PDB file of C-alpha atoms in Angstrom:
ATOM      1  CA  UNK A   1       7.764   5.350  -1.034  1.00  0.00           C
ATOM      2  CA  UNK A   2       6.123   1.977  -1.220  1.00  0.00           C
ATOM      3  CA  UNK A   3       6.097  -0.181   1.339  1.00  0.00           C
ATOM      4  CA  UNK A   4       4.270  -3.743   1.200  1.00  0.00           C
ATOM      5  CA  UNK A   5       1.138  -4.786   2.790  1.00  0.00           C
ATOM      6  CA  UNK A   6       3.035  -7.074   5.321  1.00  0.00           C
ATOM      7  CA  UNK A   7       5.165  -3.997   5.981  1.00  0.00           C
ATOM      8  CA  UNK A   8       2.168  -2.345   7.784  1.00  0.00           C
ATOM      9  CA  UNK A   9       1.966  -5.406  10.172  1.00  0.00           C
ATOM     10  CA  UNK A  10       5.495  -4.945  11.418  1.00  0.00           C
ATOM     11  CA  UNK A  11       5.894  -1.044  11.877  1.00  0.00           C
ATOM     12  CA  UNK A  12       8.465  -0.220  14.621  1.00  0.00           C
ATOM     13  CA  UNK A  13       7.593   3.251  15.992  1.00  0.00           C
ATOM     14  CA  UNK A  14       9.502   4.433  18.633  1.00  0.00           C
ATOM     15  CA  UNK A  15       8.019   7.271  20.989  1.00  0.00           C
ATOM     16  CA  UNK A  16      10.142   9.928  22.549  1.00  0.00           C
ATOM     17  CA  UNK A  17       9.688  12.362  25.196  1.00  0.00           C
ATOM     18  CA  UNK A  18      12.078  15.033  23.874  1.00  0.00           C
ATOM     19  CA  UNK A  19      15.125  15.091  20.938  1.00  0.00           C
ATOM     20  CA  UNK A  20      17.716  16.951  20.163  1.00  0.00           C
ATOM     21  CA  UNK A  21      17.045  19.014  16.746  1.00  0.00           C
ATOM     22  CA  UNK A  22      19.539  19.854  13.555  1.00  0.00           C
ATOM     23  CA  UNK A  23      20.135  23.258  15.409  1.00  0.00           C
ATOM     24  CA  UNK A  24      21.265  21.483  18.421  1.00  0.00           C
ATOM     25  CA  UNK A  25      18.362  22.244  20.619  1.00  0.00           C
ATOM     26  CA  UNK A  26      16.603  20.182  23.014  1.00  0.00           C
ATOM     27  CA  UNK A  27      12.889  20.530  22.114  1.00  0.00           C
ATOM     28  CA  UNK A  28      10.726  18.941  25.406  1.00  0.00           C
ATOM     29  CA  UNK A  29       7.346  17.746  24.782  1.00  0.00           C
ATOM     30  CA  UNK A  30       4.040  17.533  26.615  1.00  0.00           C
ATOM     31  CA  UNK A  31       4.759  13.596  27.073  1.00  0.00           C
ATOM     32  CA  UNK A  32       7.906  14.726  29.368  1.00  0.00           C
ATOM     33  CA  UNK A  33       5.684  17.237  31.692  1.00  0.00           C
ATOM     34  CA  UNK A  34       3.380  14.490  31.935  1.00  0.00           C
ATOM     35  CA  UNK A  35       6.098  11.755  32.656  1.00  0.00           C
ATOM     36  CA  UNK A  36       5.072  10.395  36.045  1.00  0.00           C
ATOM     37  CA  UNK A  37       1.638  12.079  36.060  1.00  0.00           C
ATOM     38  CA  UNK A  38      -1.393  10.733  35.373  1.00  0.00           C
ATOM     39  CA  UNK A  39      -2.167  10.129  31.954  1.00  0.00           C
ATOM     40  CA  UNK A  40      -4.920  13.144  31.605  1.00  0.00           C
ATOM     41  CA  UNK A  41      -2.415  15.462  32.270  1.00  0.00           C
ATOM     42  CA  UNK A  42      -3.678  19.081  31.082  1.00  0.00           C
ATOM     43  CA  UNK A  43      -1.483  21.733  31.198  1.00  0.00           C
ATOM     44  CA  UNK A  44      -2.019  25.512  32.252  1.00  0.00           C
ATOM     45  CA  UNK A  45      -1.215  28.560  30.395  1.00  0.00           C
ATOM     46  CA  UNK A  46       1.746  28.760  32.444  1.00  0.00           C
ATOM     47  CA  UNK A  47       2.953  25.475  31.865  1.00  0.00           C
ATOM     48  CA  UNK A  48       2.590  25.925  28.186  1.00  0.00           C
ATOM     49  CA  UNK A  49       5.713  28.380  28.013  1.00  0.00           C
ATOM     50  CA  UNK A  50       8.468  25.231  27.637  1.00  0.00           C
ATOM     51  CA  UNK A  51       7.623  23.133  24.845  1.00  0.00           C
ATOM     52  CA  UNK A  52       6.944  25.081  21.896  1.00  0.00           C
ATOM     53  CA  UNK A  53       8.740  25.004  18.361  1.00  0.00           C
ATOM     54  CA  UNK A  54       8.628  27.235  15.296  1.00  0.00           C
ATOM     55  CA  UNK A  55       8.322  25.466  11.826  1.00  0.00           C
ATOM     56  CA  UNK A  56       7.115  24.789   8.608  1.00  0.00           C
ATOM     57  CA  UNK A  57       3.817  23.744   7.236  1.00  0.00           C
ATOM     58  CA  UNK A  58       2.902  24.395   3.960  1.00  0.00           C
ATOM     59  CA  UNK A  59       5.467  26.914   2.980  1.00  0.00           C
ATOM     60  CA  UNK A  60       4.447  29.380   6.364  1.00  0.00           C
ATOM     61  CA  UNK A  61       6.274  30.056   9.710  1.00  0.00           C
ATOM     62  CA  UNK A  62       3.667  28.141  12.165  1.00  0.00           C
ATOM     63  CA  UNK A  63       3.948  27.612  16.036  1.00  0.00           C
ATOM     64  CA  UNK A  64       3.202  24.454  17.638  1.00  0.00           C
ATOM     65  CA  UNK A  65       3.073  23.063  21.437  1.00  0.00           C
ATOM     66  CA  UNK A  66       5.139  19.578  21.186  1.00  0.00           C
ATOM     67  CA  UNK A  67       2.990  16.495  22.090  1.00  0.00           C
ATOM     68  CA  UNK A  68       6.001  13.990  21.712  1.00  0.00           C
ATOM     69  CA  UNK A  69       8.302  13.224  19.003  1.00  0.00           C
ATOM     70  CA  UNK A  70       8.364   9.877  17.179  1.00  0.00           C
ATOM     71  CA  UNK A  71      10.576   7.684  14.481  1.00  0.00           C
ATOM     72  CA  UNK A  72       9.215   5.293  12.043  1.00  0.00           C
ATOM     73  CA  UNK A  73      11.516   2.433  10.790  1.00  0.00           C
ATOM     74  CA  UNK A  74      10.942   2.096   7.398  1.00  0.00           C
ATOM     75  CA  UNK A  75      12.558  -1.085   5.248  1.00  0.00           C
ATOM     76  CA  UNK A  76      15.422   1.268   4.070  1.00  0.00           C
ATOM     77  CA  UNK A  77      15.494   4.195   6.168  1.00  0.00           C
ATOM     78  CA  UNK A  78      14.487   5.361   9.779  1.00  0.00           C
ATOM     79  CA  UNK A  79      12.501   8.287   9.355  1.00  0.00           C
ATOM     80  CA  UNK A  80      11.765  11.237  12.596  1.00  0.00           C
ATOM     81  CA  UNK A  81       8.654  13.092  12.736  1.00  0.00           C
ATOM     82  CA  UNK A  82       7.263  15.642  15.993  1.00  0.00           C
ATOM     83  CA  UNK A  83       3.169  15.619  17.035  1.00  0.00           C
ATOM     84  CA  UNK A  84       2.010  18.733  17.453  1.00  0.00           C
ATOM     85  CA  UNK A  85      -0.820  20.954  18.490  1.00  0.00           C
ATOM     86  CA  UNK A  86      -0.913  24.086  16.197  1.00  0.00           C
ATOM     87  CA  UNK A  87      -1.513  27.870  17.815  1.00  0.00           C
ATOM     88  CA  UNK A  88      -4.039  29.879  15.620  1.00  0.00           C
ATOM     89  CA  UNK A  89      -2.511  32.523  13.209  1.00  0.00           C
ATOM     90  CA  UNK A  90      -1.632  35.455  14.944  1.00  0.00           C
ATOM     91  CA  UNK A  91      -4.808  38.514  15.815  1.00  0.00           C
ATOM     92  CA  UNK A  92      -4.534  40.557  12.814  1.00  0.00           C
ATOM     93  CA  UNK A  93      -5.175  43.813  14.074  1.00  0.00           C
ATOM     94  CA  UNK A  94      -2.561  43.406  17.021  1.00  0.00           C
ATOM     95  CA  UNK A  95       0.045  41.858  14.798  1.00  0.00           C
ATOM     96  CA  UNK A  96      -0.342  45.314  12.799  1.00  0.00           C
ATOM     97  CA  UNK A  97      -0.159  47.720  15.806  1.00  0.00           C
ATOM     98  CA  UNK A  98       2.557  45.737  16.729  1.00  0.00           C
ATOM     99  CA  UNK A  99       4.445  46.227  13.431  1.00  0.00           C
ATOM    100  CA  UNK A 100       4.797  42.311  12.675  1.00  0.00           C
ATOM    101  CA  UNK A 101       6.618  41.801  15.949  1.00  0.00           C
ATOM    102  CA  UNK A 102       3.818  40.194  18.254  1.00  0.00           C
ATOM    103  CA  UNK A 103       2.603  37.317  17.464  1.00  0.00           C
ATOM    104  CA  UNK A 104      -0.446  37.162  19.656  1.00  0.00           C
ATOM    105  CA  UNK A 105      -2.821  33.679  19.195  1.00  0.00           C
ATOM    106  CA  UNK A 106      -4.505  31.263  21.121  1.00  0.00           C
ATOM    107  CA  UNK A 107      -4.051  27.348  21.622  1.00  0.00           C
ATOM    108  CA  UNK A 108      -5.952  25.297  19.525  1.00  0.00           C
ATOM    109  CA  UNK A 109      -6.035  22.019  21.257  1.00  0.00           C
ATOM    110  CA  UNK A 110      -6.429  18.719  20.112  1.00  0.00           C
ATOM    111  CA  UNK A 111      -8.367  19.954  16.927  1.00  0.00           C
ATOM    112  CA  UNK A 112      -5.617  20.892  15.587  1.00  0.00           C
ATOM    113  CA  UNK A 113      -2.913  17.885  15.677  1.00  0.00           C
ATOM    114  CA  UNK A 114      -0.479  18.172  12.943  1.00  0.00           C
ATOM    115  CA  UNK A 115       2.596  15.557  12.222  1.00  0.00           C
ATOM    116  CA  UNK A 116       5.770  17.438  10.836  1.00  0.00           C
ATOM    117  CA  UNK A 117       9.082  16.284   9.866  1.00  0.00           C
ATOM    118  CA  UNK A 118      11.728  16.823  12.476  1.00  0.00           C
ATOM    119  CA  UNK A 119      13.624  18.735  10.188  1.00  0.00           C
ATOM    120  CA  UNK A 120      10.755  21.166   9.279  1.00  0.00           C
ATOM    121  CA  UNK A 121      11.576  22.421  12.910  1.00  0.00           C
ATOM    122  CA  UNK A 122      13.363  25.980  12.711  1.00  0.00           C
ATOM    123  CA  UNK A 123      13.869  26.367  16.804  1.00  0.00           C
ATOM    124  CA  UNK A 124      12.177  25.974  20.231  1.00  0.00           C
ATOM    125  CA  UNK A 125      10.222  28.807  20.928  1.00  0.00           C
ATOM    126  CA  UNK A 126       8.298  29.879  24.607  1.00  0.00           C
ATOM    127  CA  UNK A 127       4.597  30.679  24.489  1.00  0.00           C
ATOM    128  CA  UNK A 128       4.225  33.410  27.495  1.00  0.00           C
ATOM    129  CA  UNK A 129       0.666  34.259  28.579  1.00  0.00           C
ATOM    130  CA  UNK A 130      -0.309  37.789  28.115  1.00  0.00           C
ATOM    131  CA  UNK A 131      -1.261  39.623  30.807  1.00  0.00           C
ATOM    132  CA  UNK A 132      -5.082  39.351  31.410  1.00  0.00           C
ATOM    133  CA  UNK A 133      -6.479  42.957  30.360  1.00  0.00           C
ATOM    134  CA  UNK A 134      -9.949  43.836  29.073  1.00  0.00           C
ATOM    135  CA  UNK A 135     -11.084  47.742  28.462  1.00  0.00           C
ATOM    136  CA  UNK A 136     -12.461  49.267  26.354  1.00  0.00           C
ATOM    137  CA  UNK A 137      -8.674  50.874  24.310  1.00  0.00           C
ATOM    138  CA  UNK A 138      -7.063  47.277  24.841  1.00  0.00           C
ATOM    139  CA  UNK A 139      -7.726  43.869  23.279  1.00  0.00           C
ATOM    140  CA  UNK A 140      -9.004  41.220  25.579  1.00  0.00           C
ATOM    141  CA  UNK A 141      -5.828  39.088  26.078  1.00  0.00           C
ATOM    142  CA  UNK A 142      -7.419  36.377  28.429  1.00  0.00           C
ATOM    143  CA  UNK A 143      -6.211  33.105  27.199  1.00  0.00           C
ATOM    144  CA  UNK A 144      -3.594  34.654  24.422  1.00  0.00           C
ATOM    145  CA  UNK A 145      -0.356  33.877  24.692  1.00  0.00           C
ATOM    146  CA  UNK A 146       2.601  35.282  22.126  1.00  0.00           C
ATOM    147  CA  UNK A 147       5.499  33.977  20.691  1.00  0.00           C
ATOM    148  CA  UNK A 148       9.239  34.324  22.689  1.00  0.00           C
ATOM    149  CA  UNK A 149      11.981  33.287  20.379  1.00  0.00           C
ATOM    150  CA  UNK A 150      15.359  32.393  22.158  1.00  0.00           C
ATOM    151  CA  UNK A 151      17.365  35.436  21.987  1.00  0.00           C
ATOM    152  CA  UNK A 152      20.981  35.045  20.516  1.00  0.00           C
ATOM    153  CA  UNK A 153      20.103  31.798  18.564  1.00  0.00           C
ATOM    154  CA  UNK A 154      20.829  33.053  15.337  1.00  0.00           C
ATOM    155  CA  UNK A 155      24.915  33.536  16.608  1.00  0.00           C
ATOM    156  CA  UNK A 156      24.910  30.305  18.649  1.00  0.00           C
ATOM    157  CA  UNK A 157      26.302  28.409  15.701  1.00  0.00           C
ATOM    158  CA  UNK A 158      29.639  30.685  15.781  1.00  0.00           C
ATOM    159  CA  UNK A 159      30.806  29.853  18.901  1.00  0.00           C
ATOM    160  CA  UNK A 160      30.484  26.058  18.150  1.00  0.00           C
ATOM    161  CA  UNK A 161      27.980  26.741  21.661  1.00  0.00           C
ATOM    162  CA  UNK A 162      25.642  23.772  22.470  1.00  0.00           C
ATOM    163  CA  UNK A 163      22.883  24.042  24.373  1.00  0.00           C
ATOM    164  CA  UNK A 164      22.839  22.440  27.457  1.00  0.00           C
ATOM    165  CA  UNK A 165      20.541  19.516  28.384  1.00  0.00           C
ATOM    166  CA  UNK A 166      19.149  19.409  32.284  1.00  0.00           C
ATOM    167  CA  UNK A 167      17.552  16.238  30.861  1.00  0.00           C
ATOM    168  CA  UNK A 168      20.585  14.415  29.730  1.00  0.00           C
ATOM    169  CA  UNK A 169      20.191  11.215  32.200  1.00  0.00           C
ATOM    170  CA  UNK A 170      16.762  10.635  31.027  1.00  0.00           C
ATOM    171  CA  UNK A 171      17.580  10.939  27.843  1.00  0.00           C
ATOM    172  CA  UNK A 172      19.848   8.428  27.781  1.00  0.00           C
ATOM    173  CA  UNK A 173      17.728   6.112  30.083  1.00  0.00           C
ATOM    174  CA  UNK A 174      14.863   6.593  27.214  1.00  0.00           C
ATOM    175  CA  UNK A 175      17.138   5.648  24.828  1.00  0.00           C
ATOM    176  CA  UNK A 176      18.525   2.334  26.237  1.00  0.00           C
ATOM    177  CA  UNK A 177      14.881   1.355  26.252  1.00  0.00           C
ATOM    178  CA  UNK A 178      14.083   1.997  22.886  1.00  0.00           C
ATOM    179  CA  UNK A 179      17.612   0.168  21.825  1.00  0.00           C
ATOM    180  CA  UNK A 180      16.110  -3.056  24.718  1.00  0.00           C
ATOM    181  CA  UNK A 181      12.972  -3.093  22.885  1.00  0.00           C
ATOM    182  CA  UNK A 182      14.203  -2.737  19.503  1.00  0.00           C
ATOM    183  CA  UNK A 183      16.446  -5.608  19.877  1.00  0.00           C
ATOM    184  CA  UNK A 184      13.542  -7.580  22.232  1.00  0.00           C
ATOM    185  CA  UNK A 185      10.789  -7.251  19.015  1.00  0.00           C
ATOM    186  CA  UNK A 186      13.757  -8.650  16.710  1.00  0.00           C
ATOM    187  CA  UNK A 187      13.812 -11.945  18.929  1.00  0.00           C
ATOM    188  CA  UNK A 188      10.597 -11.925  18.332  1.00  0.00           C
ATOM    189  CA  UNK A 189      10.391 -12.089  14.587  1.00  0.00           C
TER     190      UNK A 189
END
């Protein structure tokens, strides 16, 4: 698409804390844990289990902890996109004991921040810690986590059933806001 120079000067991005996907899932982000927290807010490995999604990059299933999720206004369209932080691929060797059903990695951190359209976003996902073991017949799982996928998603869609969002007030609040500022940086211009 091309946009002009002056069009750079006058991006309207609009920052969420969590959205509602094509599926109907609510994927939360980091930015809602850290809501009300100070802004250095790390999580644990514990904490990490919520805000997860599986999607696509590059043609491959990849798993990502959500940062936040974003829109862009461009001149003719308004176009979504998620932040994430990307797990590493899964350990080879366990993913083969395992028959290609764990999918054992480790966060990546900030090194590996990835932008991906919203609708490149298959489901939310929960990243659950392994157990902390270390001998000598075992992998050393300390700081691995593997992939939980939300059991019963794939018949959701034939009982019409929508997931149900504990967030629903702040939602709304969050999006009043963005519609008050949207409509405050239009006075402006």
């Amino acid at each position: 698409m091309q946009v002009s120079d002056s069009w750079w000067h006058k991006t309207k991005v609009g920052k969420w804390a969590c959205m509602q996907l094509p599926n109907g899932q609510i994927a939360p982000s980091l930015l809602m844990q850290c809501a009300g927290r100070q802004l250095s807010c790390m999580p644990t490995l514990r904490d990490r289990q919520s805000h997860n999604v599986q999607f696509a990059l590059q043609g491959r299933v990849s798993y990502g902890e959500v940062q936040y999720h974003f829109h862009i206004k461009f001149p003719d369209n308004i176009c979504a996109f998620t932040m994430v932080s990307c797990y590493s691929p899964p350990d080879k060797e366990f993913w083969a004991c395992s028959l290609h059903t764990v999918w054992s990695c480790t966060y990546q951190g900030q090194d590996t921040l990835t932008v991906i359209p919203i609708q490149d976003i298959h489901t939310v996902i929960s990243m659950i810690p392994h157990i902390a073991l270390l001998d000598k017949d075992t992998h050393n799982l300390f700081g691995r986590l593997y992939v939980c996928d939300k059991i019963g998603l794939e018949i959701q869609a034939i009982g019409g059933f929508q997931e149900a969002d504990d967030e629903e007030n702040m939602l709304q609040e969050e999006q009043d806001n963005n519609e008050r500022d949207d409509r405050d940086s239009d006075g402006e211009a």
